[in-house]
Amino acid sequence: KSDLIIIAGRPSMGKTALSLNIVTNIIQTSKLPVLFFSLEMSKEQIMYRLLSMETNINQIRLRNGKLNQNDWIKVNKIINIFSKLPLFIDDAPDLSISTIRSKIKTLIFEQNQIG
């Protein structure tokens, strides 16, 4: 059995940071697939946030590519780890509850279970 967790709040209150921490903990501990819906941020923005959180490298430096050799090693390591994890990000901005439900059912059918 899995849960649908909806995190809501005012702007800049840490919703994305909290939800990404939950996602990474679920995936890393259980290895179960996780479907992450974002109505405000693109997949690319979410991946930059994840990379920044896991490597402790500022997002601006990641986007500009102004990294030293140790930073590149960290980024490469985390990308290799995340590329093998079952994380599915849906960044469609106009999702309805029925669309979310349909996408969850499709993922469950494809993956057998989700986290």
Short mmCIF file of C-alpha atoms in Angstrom, two decimals, residues 37-97:
data_model
loop_
_atom_site.label_atom_id
_atom_site.label_comp_id
_atom_site.label_asym_id
_atom_site.label_seq_id
_atom_site.Cartn_x
_atom_site.Cartn_y
_atom_site.Cartn_z
CA PHE A 37 4.27 15.89 -9.42
CA SER A 38 5.33 19.52 -9.66
CA LEU A 39 2.87 22.14 -10.79
CA GLU A 40 5.33 25.03 -10.46
CA MET A 41 8.82 23.79 -11.34
CA SER A 42 10.14 22.06 -14.45
CA LYS A 43 11.91 18.69 -14.35
CA GLU A 44 15.19 20.47 -14.98
CA GLN A 45 14.69 22.84 -12.04
CA ILE A 46 13.83 19.91 -9.78
CA MET A 47 16.94 18.02 -10.86
CA TYR A 48 19.11 21.08 -10.17
CA ARG A 49 17.55 21.27 -6.69
CA LEU A 50 18.26 17.57 -6.10
CA LEU A 51 21.83 17.88 -7.33
CA SER A 52 22.38 20.94 -5.17
CA MET A 53 20.93 19.22 -2.09
CA GLU A 54 22.97 16.05 -2.54
CA THR A 55 26.28 17.66 -3.49
CA ASN A 56 26.07 20.80 -1.30
CA ILE A 57 26.91 22.89 -4.36
CA ASN A 58 25.06 26.16 -4.96
CA GLN A 59 22.43 25.91 -7.72
CA ILE A 60 23.79 28.98 -9.48
CA ARG A 61 27.24 27.39 -9.75
CA LEU A 62 25.64 24.17 -11.03
CA ARG A 63 23.70 26.02 -13.73
CA ASN A 64 26.70 28.11 -14.79
CA GLY A 65 28.99 25.07 -14.78
CA LYS A 66 31.59 26.98 -12.74
CA LEU A 67 32.73 23.95 -10.78
CA ASN A 68 36.13 22.80 -9.64
CA GLN A 69 37.40 19.27 -10.17
CA ASN A 70 36.07 18.02 -6.80
CA ASP A 71 32.64 19.48 -7.57
CA TRP A 72 32.56 17.69 -10.94
CA ILE A 73 33.42 14.42 -9.22
CA LYS A 74 30.55 14.93 -6.73
CA VAL A 75 28.09 15.86 -9.49
CA ASN A 76 29.09 12.87 -11.61
CA LYS A 77 28.72 10.51 -8.64
CA ILE A 78 25.25 11.81 -7.74
CA ILE A 79 24.07 11.78 -11.37
CA ASN A 80 25.16 8.15 -11.67
CA ILE A 81 23.27 7.29 -8.48
CA PHE A 82 20.10 9.18 -9.47
CA SER A 83 20.09 7.78 -13.00
CA LYS A 84 19.60 4.31 -11.51
CA LEU A 85 16.88 5.31 -9.04
CA PRO A 86 13.20 4.89 -9.93
CA LEU A 87 12.23 8.56 -9.75
CA PHE A 88 9.50 9.75 -12.12
CA ILE A 89 8.90 13.50 -12.35
CA ASP A 90 5.75 14.93 -13.92
CA ASP A 91 5.93 18.68 -14.44
CA ALA A 92 2.67 19.23 -16.32
CA PRO A 93 1.26 22.52 -14.97
CA ASP A 94 -2.46 21.81 -15.43
CA LEU A 95 -3.06 18.51 -13.66
CA SER A 96 -6.46 17.50 -12.38
CA ILE A 97 -7.01 14.96 -9.62
#
